[in-house]
Tab-separated table of N, CA and C in Angstrom:
chain	number	residue	atom	x	y	z
A	438	MET	N	164.620	86.682	6.357
A	438	MET	CA	163.906	86.273	7.760
A	438	MET	C	164.794	87.480	8.991
A	439	GLU	N	164.595	87.662	9.647
A	439	GLU	CA	165.118	89.176	10.661
A	439	GLU	C	166.034	87.916	11.789
A	440	ASN	N	166.778	88.735	11.837
A	440	ASN	CA	167.510	88.237	12.991
A	440	ASN	C	166.910	88.285	14.226
A	441	GLN	N	166.190	87.011	15.131
A	441	GLN	CA	165.496	87.207	16.086
A	441	GLN	C	166.426	87.805	17.914
A	442	SER	N	167.878	87.037	17.568
A	442	SER	CA	168.885	87.160	18.559
A	442	SER	C	168.341	88.736	18.459
A	443	ALA	N	168.626	90.010	17.665
A	443	ALA	CA	168.372	91.330	17.759
A	443	ALA	C	167.499	91.710	18.684
A	444	TYR	N	166.327	91.300	19.255
A	444	TYR	CA	165.198	91.764	20.288
A	444	TYR	C	165.499	91.330	21.797
A	445	ARG	N	165.345	92.061	22.307
A	445	ARG	CA	165.137	90.986	23.313
A	445	ARG	C	164.022	90.816	23.869
A	446	VAL	N	163.470	89.702	24.866
A	446	VAL	CA	162.431	89.253	25.148
A	446	VAL	C	162.366	88.913	25.946
A	447	ARG	N	161.531	89.768	26.896
A	447	ARG	CA	161.479	89.009	28.523
A	447	ARG	C	160.244	88.400	28.800
A	448	SER	N	160.209	87.560	28.711
A	448	SER	CA	158.936	86.922	29.021
A	448	SER	C	158.739	86.182	30.820
A	449	VAL	N	157.027	86.077	30.785
A	449	VAL	CA	157.130	85.927	32.366
A	449	VAL	C	156.350	84.757	32.410
A	450	GLY	N	156.744	83.814	33.630
A	450	GLY	CA	155.211	82.545	33.196
A	450	GLY	C	154.346	82.731	33.737
A	451	ARG	N	153.099	82.165	33.984
A	451	ARG	CA	152.147	81.782	34.410
A	451	ARG	C	152.382	81.958	36.067
A	452	ASP	N	153.106	80.766	35.567
A	452	ASP	CA	154.091	80.121	37.378
A	452	ASP	C	154.343	81.207	37.996
A	453	ASP	N	155.285	82.305	37.266
A	453	ASP	CA	156.076	82.936	37.906
A	453	ASP	C	155.147	84.735	38.397
A	454	TYR	N	154.521	84.517	38.253
A	454	TYR	CA	153.506	85.933	37.742
A	454	TYR	C	152.193	86.401	38.427
A	455	VAL	N	151.931	86.261	39.538
A	455	VAL	CA	150.635	86.615	40.520
A	455	VAL	C	149.535	87.479	39.757
A	456	PRO	N	149.991	88.165	39.132
A	456	PRO	CA	148.987	88.545	38.454
A	456	PRO	C	147.943	87.905	37.211
A	457	ALA	N	148.912	86.912	36.715
A	457	ALA	CA	147.997	86.093	35.562
A	457	ALA	C	147.083	84.803	36.586
A	458	TYR	N	147.983	84.606	37.759
A	458	TYR	CA	146.926	83.555	38.474
A	458	TYR	C	145.660	84.331	38.999
A	459	LEU	N	146.030	85.409	40.018
A	459	LEU	CA	144.828	86.197	40.183
A	459	LEU	C	143.724	86.262	39.244
A	460	SER	N	144.307	86.704	37.889
A	460	SER	CA	143.308	86.834	37.044
A	460	SER	C	142.444	85.811	36.395
A	461	LEU	N	143.584	84.731	36.570
A	461	LEU	CA	142.483	83.314	36.260
A	461	LEU	C	141.498	82.559	37.189
A	462	ILE	N	142.107	82.790	38.290
A	462	ILE	CA	140.561	82.915	39.520
A	462	ILE	C	139.588	83.561	39.133
A	463	SER	N	139.862	84.877	39.125
A	463	SER	CA	138.992	85.706	39.162
A	463	SER	C	138.577	85.282	38.044
A	464	ASN	N	138.915	84.827	36.825
A	464	ASN	CA	137.478	84.212	35.704
A	464	ASN	C	137.235	83.536	36.287
A	465	ALA	N	137.339	82.630	36.043
A	465	ALA	CA	136.551	81.173	37.116
A	465	ALA	C	135.878	81.144	37.624
A	466	LEU	N	135.951	82.032	39.053
A	466	LEU	CA	135.099	82.255	39.770
A	466	LEU	C	134.024	83.164	39.411
A	467	SER	N	134.236	84.077	38.595
A	467	SER	CA	133.058	85.151	37.630
A	467	SER	C	132.069	83.952	36.856
A	468	TRP	N	133.432	83.236	36.230
A	468	TRP	CA	132.427	83.160	35.061
A	468	TRP	C	131.402	81.371	35.238
A	469	GLY	N	131.809	80.874	36.162
A	469	GLY	CA	131.238	79.592	36.718
A	469	GLY	C	130.301	80.179	38.348
A	470	GLY	N	130.217	81.320	38.696
A	470	GLY	CA	128.866	81.805	39.727
A	470	GLY	C	128.503	82.070	38.909
A	471	SER	N	128.488	83.124	37.973
A	471	SER	CA	127.793	83.364	36.427
A	471	SER	C	126.636	82.692	36.354
A	472	ARG	N	126.943	81.390	35.848
A	472	ARG	CA	126.495	80.674	34.431
A	472	ARG	C	125.663	79.707	35.919
A	473	LEU	N	126.398	79.332	37.026
A	473	LEU	CA	125.786	78.558	38.255
A	473	LEU	C	124.108	79.797	38.563
A	474	PHE	N	124.258	80.604	38.797
A	474	PHE	CA	123.537	81.642	39.554
A	474	PHE	C	122.476	81.769	37.989
A	475	LEU	N	122.991	81.912	36.980
A	475	LEU	CA	121.886	82.639	35.673
A	475	LEU	C	121.127	80.674	35.952
A	476	ARG	N	121.462	80.260	35.824
A	476	ARG	CA	120.776	78.269	35.503
A	476	ARG	C	120.075	78.508	36.501
A	477	ARG	N	120.427	78.585	37.400
A	477	ARG	CA	119.354	78.080	39.258
A	477	ARG	C	118.228	79.206	39.039
A	478	PHE	N	118.776	80.659	39.679
A	478	PHE	CA	117.931	81.479	39.913
A	478	PHE	C	117.870	82.604	38.963
A	479	GLY	N	118.439	83.112	37.951
A	479	GLY	CA	117.531	83.726	37.357
A	479	GLY	C	118.735	85.074	37.035
A	480	VAL	N	119.975	85.174	37.776
A	480	VAL	CA	120.558	86.386	37.945
A	480	VAL	C	121.701	86.152	37.977
A	481	GLY	N	122.670	86.846	37.370
A	481	GLY	CA	124.507	86.958	37.373
A	481	GLY	C	125.005	87.166	38.184
A	482	ILE	N	126.279	87.294	38.022
A	482	ILE	CA	127.074	87.690	39.177
A	482	ILE	C	127.191	88.938	39.391
A	483	ASN	N	127.288	89.999	38.520
A	483	ASN	CA	126.648	91.051	38.737
A	483	ASN	C	126.020	91.740	39.886
A	484	GLU	N	124.612	91.141	39.570
A	484	GLU	CA	124.038	91.192	39.925
A	484	GLU	C	124.202	90.956	41.412
A	485	TRP	N	124.451	89.104	41.613
A	485	TRP	CA	124.654	89.134	43.034
A	485	TRP	C	125.415	90.038	43.558
A	486	ARG	N	126.756	90.704	42.886
A	486	ARG	CA	127.479	91.195	44.027
A	486	ARG	C	127.059	92.027	44.433
A	487	VAL	N	125.823	92.683	43.510
A	487	VAL	CA	125.451	94.147	44.044
A	487	VAL	C	124.065	93.508	44.950
A	488	MET	N	123.121	92.588	45.110
A	488	MET	CA	122.620	92.301	45.818
A	488	MET	C	123.665	92.124	47.517
A	489	SER	N	125.001	91.514	47.245
A	489	SER	CA	125.625	91.415	48.274
A	489	SER	C	126.178	92.336	48.961
A	490	ALA	N	126.071	93.549	47.912
A	490	ALA	CA	127.133	94.911	48.650
A	490	ALA	C	125.961	95.565	49.516
A	491	ILE	N	124.496	95.251	49.115
A	491	ILE	CA	123.288	95.794	49.741
A	491	ILE	C	122.934	95.391	51.183
A	492	VAL	N	123.107	93.916	51.358
A	492	VAL	CA	123.105	93.800	52.321
A	492	VAL	C	124.163	93.946	53.558
A	493	ASN	N	125.368	93.841	52.988
A	493	ASN	CA	126.452	94.395	54.322
A	493	ASN	C	126.019	95.718	53.960
A	494	GLN	N	125.621	96.862	53.396
A	494	GLN	CA	125.555	98.176	53.784
A	494	GLN	C	123.768	98.362	53.400
A	495	PRO	N	123.150	98.499	54.172
A	495	PRO	CA	121.891	98.498	53.491
A	495	PRO	C	121.615	100.040	54.105
A	496	GLY	N	120.466	101.114	52.815
A	496	GLY	CA	120.515	102.119	52.684
A	496	GLY	C	121.738	102.781	52.354
A	497	CYS	N	122.890	101.564	51.075
A	497	CYS	CA	123.684	103.137	50.666
A	497	CYS	C	122.843	103.480	49.018
A	498	THR	N	123.835	103.940	48.381
A	498	THR	CA	123.851	104.617	46.960
A	498	THR	C	124.327	103.789	46.194
A	499	ALA	N	123.814	103.860	44.653
A	499	ALA	CA	124.400	103.076	43.930
A	499	ALA	C	125.967	103.296	43.219
A	500	THR	N	126.761	104.634	44.148
A	500	THR	CA	128.020	105.017	43.613
A	500	THR	C	128.469	104.358	44.918
A	501	GLN	N	127.904	104.397	45.919
A	501	GLN	CA	128.675	103.189	46.740
A	501	GLN	C	128.341	101.997	47.013
A	502	VAL	N	127.830	100.843	46.422
A	502	VAL	CA	127.558	100.273	45.505
A	502	VAL	C	129.206	99.855	44.466
A	503	GLY	N	129.293	100.832	43.585
A	503	GLY	CA	130.293	100.694	42.631
A	503	GLY	C	131.645	100.912	43.210
A	504	ASP	N	131.576	101.698	44.153
A	504	ASP	CA	133.230	102.302	44.844
A	504	ASP	C	133.438	100.127	45.466
A	505	GLU	N	132.561	99.928	46.501
A	505	GLU	CA	132.919	99.258	47.003
A	505	GLU	C	132.628	98.204	45.923
A	506	LEU	N	132.234	97.728	45.251
A	506	LEU	CA	132.886	96.421	44.237
A	506	LEU	C	133.792	96.853	43.213
A	507	GLY	N	134.102	97.855	42.529
A	507	GLY	CA	134.790	98.405	41.809
A	507	GLY	C	134.217	97.811	40.488
A	508	LEU	N	132.862	97.844	40.493
A	508	LEU	CA	132.146	98.479	39.298
A	508	LEU	C	132.140	99.841	38.859
A	509	ASN	N	131.915	99.419	37.467
A	509	ASN	CA	131.880	100.884	36.573
A	509	ASN	C	129.996	100.951	36.946
A	510	LYS	N	129.977	102.762	37.403
A	510	LYS	CA	128.679	102.700	37.363
A	510	LYS	C	127.188	101.859	36.346
A	511	SER	N	127.866	102.542	35.145
A	511	SER	CA	126.223	101.819	33.737
A	511	SER	C	126.538	100.279	34.954
A	512	VAL	N	127.294	99.438	34.809
A	512	VAL	CA	127.328	98.233	35.283
A	512	VAL	C	126.510	97.879	36.562
A	513	VAL	N	126.510	98.936	37.518
A	513	VAL	CA	125.934	98.431	38.802
A	513	VAL	C	124.467	99.455	38.170
A	514	SER	N	124.515	100.120	37.671
A	514	SER	CA	123.114	100.747	37.160
A	514	SER	C	122.101	99.548	36.860
A	515	ARG	N	122.635	99.190	35.864
A	515	ARG	CA	121.710	97.735	34.838
A	515	ARG	C	121.567	96.573	35.782
A	516	SER	N	122.989	96.808	36.528
A	516	SER	CA	121.974	95.303	37.890
A	516	SER	C	120.560	95.528	38.638
A	517	LEU	N	120.680	97.344	38.938
A	517	LEU	CA	119.877	97.274	39.755
A	517	LEU	C	118.423	98.256	38.951
A	518	GLN	N	118.672	98.030	37.276
A	518	GLN	CA	117.551	98.074	37.364
A	518	GLN	C	116.356	96.354	36.982
A	519	PHE	N	117.620	95.423	36.548
A	519	PHE	CA	117.072	94.557	36.684
A	519	PHE	C	116.236	93.681	38.138
A	520	LEU	N	117.429	94.177	39.098
A	520	LEU	CA	117.139	93.449	40.248
A	520	LEU	C	115.254	94.343	40.868
A	521	GLN	N	115.553	95.370	40.748
A	521	GLN	CA	114.116	95.849	40.776
A	521	GLN	C	112.962	95.527	40.207
A	522	SER	N	112.908	95.177	38.752
A	522	SER	CA	112.357	94.762	38.001
A	522	SER	C	112.118	92.846	38.494
A	523	ARG	N	112.562	92.435	39.064
A	523	ARG	CA	112.134	91.135	39.641
A	523	ARG	C	112.050	91.545	41.348
A	524	ASP	N	111.629	92.750	41.761
A	524	ASP	CA	111.358	93.221	42.761
A	524	ASP	C	112.160	92.450	44.015
A	525	LEU	N	113.858	92.925	43.580
A	525	LEU	CA	114.634	92.238	44.464
A	525	LEU	C	114.927	93.638	45.233
A	526	VAL	N	115.327	94.545	44.700
A	526	VAL	CA	115.749	95.460	45.203
A	526	VAL	C	114.934	96.828	45.087
A	527	ASN	N	114.402	97.349	46.158
A	527	ASN	CA	113.896	99.139	46.234
A	527	ASN	C	115.098	100.065	46.512
A	528	VAL	N	114.185	101.205	45.499
A	528	VAL	CA	115.264	102.423	45.455
A	528	VAL	C	114.213	103.372	46.388
A	529	ASP	N	114.645	104.007	47.148
A	529	ASP	CA	114.109	105.049	48.017
A	529	ASP	C	114.334	106.017	48.455
A	530	ALA	N	114.138	107.128	47.711
A	530	ALA	CA	114.432	108.635	47.591
A	530	ALA	C	113.581	109.471	47.970
A	531	ALA	N	113.365	108.658	49.480
A	531	ALA	CA	112.554	109.992	50.297
A	531	ALA	C	113.415	111.130	50.840
A	532	ASP	N	114.525	110.769	51.193
A	532	ASP	CA	115.231	111.733	51.773
A	532	ASP	C	116.643	112.803	50.804
A	533	GLY	N	116.417	112.570	49.505
A	533	GLY	CA	116.538	113.428	48.392
A	533	GLY	C	117.561	112.275	48.027
A	534	ARG	N	118.580	110.993	48.729
A	534	ARG	CA	119.208	110.730	47.478
A	534	ARG	C	118.310	109.396	47.520
A	535	ARG	N	119.296	108.256	46.813
A	535	ARG	CA	118.590	107.056	46.400
A	535	ARG	C	119.209	105.830	46.754
A	536	VAL	N	118.526	106.013	47.922
A	536	VAL	CA	119.031	104.925	48.732
A	536	VAL	C	118.498	103.089	48.461
A	537	LEU	N	119.686	102.093	48.916
A	537	LEU	CA	119.089	100.782	48.297
A	537	LEU	C	118.860	99.579	49.371
A	538	TRP	N	117.640	99.151	49.112
A	538	TRP	CA	117.153	98.130	49.985
A	538	TRP	C	116.944	97.050	49.265
A	539	LEU	N	117.427	95.698	50.032
A	539	LEU	CA	116.632	94.996	49.859
A	539	LEU	C	115.316	94.187	49.931
A	540	THR	N	114.536	93.953	48.804
A	540	THR	CA	112.816	93.610	49.486
A	540	THR	C	113.114	91.933	49.921
A	541	GLY	N	112.008	91.882	50.239
A	541	GLY	CA	111.585	90.134	51.008
A	541	GLY	C	112.501	88.936	50.295
A	542	PRO	N	111.625	89.265	49.138
A	542	PRO	CA	112.127	88.397	48.503
A	542	PRO	C	113.951	88.427	47.384
A	543	GLY	N	114.149	89.558	47.772
A	543	GLY	CA	115.705	90.239	47.317
A	543	GLY	C	116.882	89.357	48.708
A	544	HIS	N	115.750	89.512	50.281
A	544	HIS	CA	116.835	88.793	51.133
A	544	HIS	C	116.364	87.121	50.900
A	545	GLU	N	115.528	86.986	50.708
A	545	GLU	CA	115.884	85.504	50.456
A	545	GLU	C	116.242	84.672	49.168
A	546	LEU	N	116.795	85.800	47.903
A	546	LEU	CA	117.521	84.763	47.025
A	546	LEU	C	118.946	84.846	47.627
A	547	HIS	N	119.214	86.149	48.207
A	547	HIS	CA	120.574	86.418	49.062
A	547	HIS	C	120.952	85.062	49.800
A	548	ASP	N	120.041	84.529	50.800
A	548	ASP	CA	120.647	83.952	51.706
A	548	ASP	C	120.708	82.647	50.878
A	549	GLN	N	119.813	82.170	49.730
A	549	GLN	CA	119.789	81.230	49.195
A	549	GLN	C	121.791	81.031	48.181
A	550	LEU	N	121.789	82.068	47.515
A	550	LEU	CA	123.338	83.122	47.070
A	550	LEU	C	124.542	82.617	47.899
A	551	ILE	N	124.053	83.168	49.365
A	551	ILE	CA	125.033	83.492	49.849
A	551	ILE	C	125.869	81.647	50.344
A	552	GLU	N	125.013	81.008	50.448
A	552	GLU	CA	125.480	79.774	50.993
A	552	GLU	C	125.975	79.271	49.430
A	553	ILE	N	125.523	79.019	48.232
A	553	ILE	CA	126.327	78.636	46.972
A	553	ILE	C	127.949	79.390	46.842
A	554	ALA	N	127.790	80.326	47.679
A	554	ALA	CA	128.551	81.184	47.480
A	554	ALA	C	129.772	80.580	48.446
A	555	LEU	N	129.221	80.591	49.416
A	555	LEU	CA	130.397	80.129	50.398
A	555	LEU	C	130.870	78.672	50.307
A	556	LYS	N	129.812	77.287	50.274
A	556	LYS	CA	130.360	76.326	49.245
A	556	LYS	C	131.110	76.119	48.513
A	557	ARG	N	131.298	77.268	47.156
A	557	ARG	CA	132.079	77.335	46.178
A	557	ARG	C	132.932	77.760	46.769
A	558	GLU	N	133.744	78.726	48.007
A	558	GLU	CA	134.908	79.033	48.204
A	558	GLU	C	135.656	77.556	48.960
A	559	GLU	N	134.688	77.590	49.905
A	559	GLU	CA	135.066	75.861	50.427
A	559	GLU	C	135.814	75.131	49.275
A	560	PHE	N	135.251	74.508	48.117
A	560	PHE	CA	136.114	74.517	47.210
A	560	PHE	C	137.439	74.770	46.882
A	561	LEU	N	137.267	75.956	46.465
A	561	LEU	CA	138.440	76.687	45.800
A	561	LEU	C	139.283	76.355	47.551
A	562	LEU	N	139.240	76.538	48.567
A	562	LEU	CA	140.067	76.369	49.665
A	562	LEU	C	139.916	75.219	50.127
A	563	ALA	N	139.898	73.538	49.211
A	563	ALA	CA	139.755	72.551	50.092
A	563	ALA	C	141.398	72.432	50.020
A	564	GLY	N	142.086	72.161	50.933
A	564	GLY	CA	143.328	71.953	51.505
A	564	GLY	C	143.849	72.956	52.396
A	565	PHE	N	143.306	73.520	52.374
A	565	PHE	CA	143.732	74.646	53.047
A	565	PHE	C	143.485	74.836	54.804
A	566	SER	N	144.407	75.344	55.354
A	566	SER	CA	144.029	75.357	56.855
A	566	SER	C	143.247	76.936	56.884
A	567	GLN	N	142.690	76.152	58.501
A	567	GLN	CA	142.140	77.914	58.592
A	567	GLN	C	143.204	79.152	58.901
A	568	GLN	N	144.513	78.720	59.300
A	568	GLN	CA	146.005	79.257	59.961
A	568	GLN	C	146.258	79.791	58.015
A	569	GLU	N	146.598	78.698	57.344
A	569	GLU	CA	146.393	79.310	55.598
A	569	GLU	C	145.468	80.120	54.897
A	570	LYS	N	144.090	80.291	55.731
A	570	LYS	CA	142.895	81.075	55.263
A	570	LYS	C	143.284	82.178	55.566
A	571	GLU	N	143.516	82.693	56.356
A	571	GLU	CA	143.831	83.729	56.920
A	571	GLU	C	144.780	84.176	56.855
A	572	LEU	N	146.391	83.734	56.899
A	572	LEU	CA	147.017	84.317	55.955
A	572	LEU	C	147.170	84.923	54.509
A	573	LEU	N	146.256	83.903	53.536
A	573	LEU	CA	146.214	84.048	52.336
A	573	LEU	C	145.632	85.493	52.472
A	574	LEU	N	143.874	85.914	53.405
A	574	LEU	CA	143.167	87.400	52.937
A	574	LEU	C	144.404	87.992	53.713
A	575	SER	N	145.578	87.524	54.503
A	575	SER	CA	146.328	88.746	54.636
A	575	SER	C	147.004	89.365	53.657
A	576	PHE	N	147.583	88.787	52.969
A	576	PHE	CA	148.212	88.727	51.997
A	576	PHE	C	147.284	89.363	50.917
A	577	LEU	N	146.403	89.209	50.710
A	577	LEU	CA	145.118	89.624	49.319
A	577	LEU	C	144.487	90.651	49.715
A	578	ARG	N	144.606	91.248	51.445
A	578	ARG	CA	144.126	92.444	51.492
A	578	ARG	C	145.128	93.562	51.547
A	579	ARG	N	146.574	92.993	52.097
A	579	ARG	CA	148.063	94.023	51.061
A	579	ARG	C	147.731	94.326	50.071
A	580	MET	N	147.925	92.914	49.069
A	580	MET	CA	147.856	93.497	47.964
A	580	MET	C	146.250	94.810	47.515
A	581	TYR	N	145.497	94.245	47.785
A	581	TYR	CA	144.350	95.064	47.824
A	581	TYR	C	144.991	96.849	48.268
A	582	ASP	N	145.250	96.744	49.010
A	582	ASP	CA	145.342	97.914	49.327
A	582	ASP	C	146.834	98.601	48.775
A	583	ASN	N	147.892	97.816	47.909
A	583	ASN	CA	148.540	98.524	47.366
A	583	ASN	C	148.343	98.780	45.612
A	584	VAL	N	147.063	98.654	45.387
A	584	VAL	CA	145.882	98.965	44.076
A	584	VAL	C	146.643	100.024	43.259
A	585	PRO	N	146.391	101.068	44.552
A	585	PRO	CA	146.155	102.654	43.823
A	585	PRO	C	147.344	103.065	43.115
A	586	ALA	N	148.434	101.824	44.566
A	586	ALA	CA	150.086	102.497	43.540
A	586	ALA	C	150.509	102.058	41.898
A	587	MET	N	149.646	100.486	42.529
A	587	MET	CA	150.139	100.406	41.201
A	587	MET	C	149.247	100.977	39.653
A	588	ASN	N	148.127	101.624	40.108
A	588	ASN	CA	147.559	102.097	39.340
A	588	ASN	C	147.767	103.441	38.887
A	589	ALA	N	148.753	104.116	39.711
A	589	ALA	CA	149.253	104.878	39.142
A	589	ALA	C	150.692	105.353	38.955
A	590	TYR	N	151.084	104.094	38.652
A	590	TYR	CA	152.216	104.151	38.029
A	590	TYR	C	152.215	104.097	36.561
A	591	ASP	N	153.513	105.139	36.284
A	591	ASP	CA	153.471	105.607	34.489
A	591	ASP	C	154.828	105.498	34.336
A	592	PRO	N	155.156	104.979	33.592
A	592	PRO	CA	156.714	104.392	33.300
A	592	PRO	C	157.102	105.836	32.594
A	593	GLY	N	155.588	106.512	31.633
A	593	GLY	CA	156.441	107.716	30.815
A	593	GLY	C	156.712	108.711	31.663
A	594	GLU	N	156.057	108.980	32.980
A	594	GLU	CA	156.203	110.277	33.849
A	594	GLU	C	157.001	110.525	34.638
């Protein structure tokens, strides 16, 4: 049996590590939302996110959707193929670019999904005041702005 005291073990528990909570919450949001949306509407969380990005930026490209959502282009492509097969998204290539639009049924589905998404946010933020929600959003935006520096960090360099 090796002497365990010879190893320096540094442990950080979930209660003291922000990325752990962010990951747990993100996973719960994605898993729960996807399960609900699939059961009720036949679309998963990736399709919902793609639809939402198109509503927020009508006439965008698949590349722009991927950049906006931080999704791999293959995930965006599969989601778009699925949404097109359900007549929820149109791809217009008239100007040389492949621009995306929600169809009438796509807008109808989006309107149903956004109501559920906002209600789920309400549950998530139960007990938070409006001021606390705004403060939380300001913290999250600042954290998001720090992502490039975090991802550029390489202790080997």
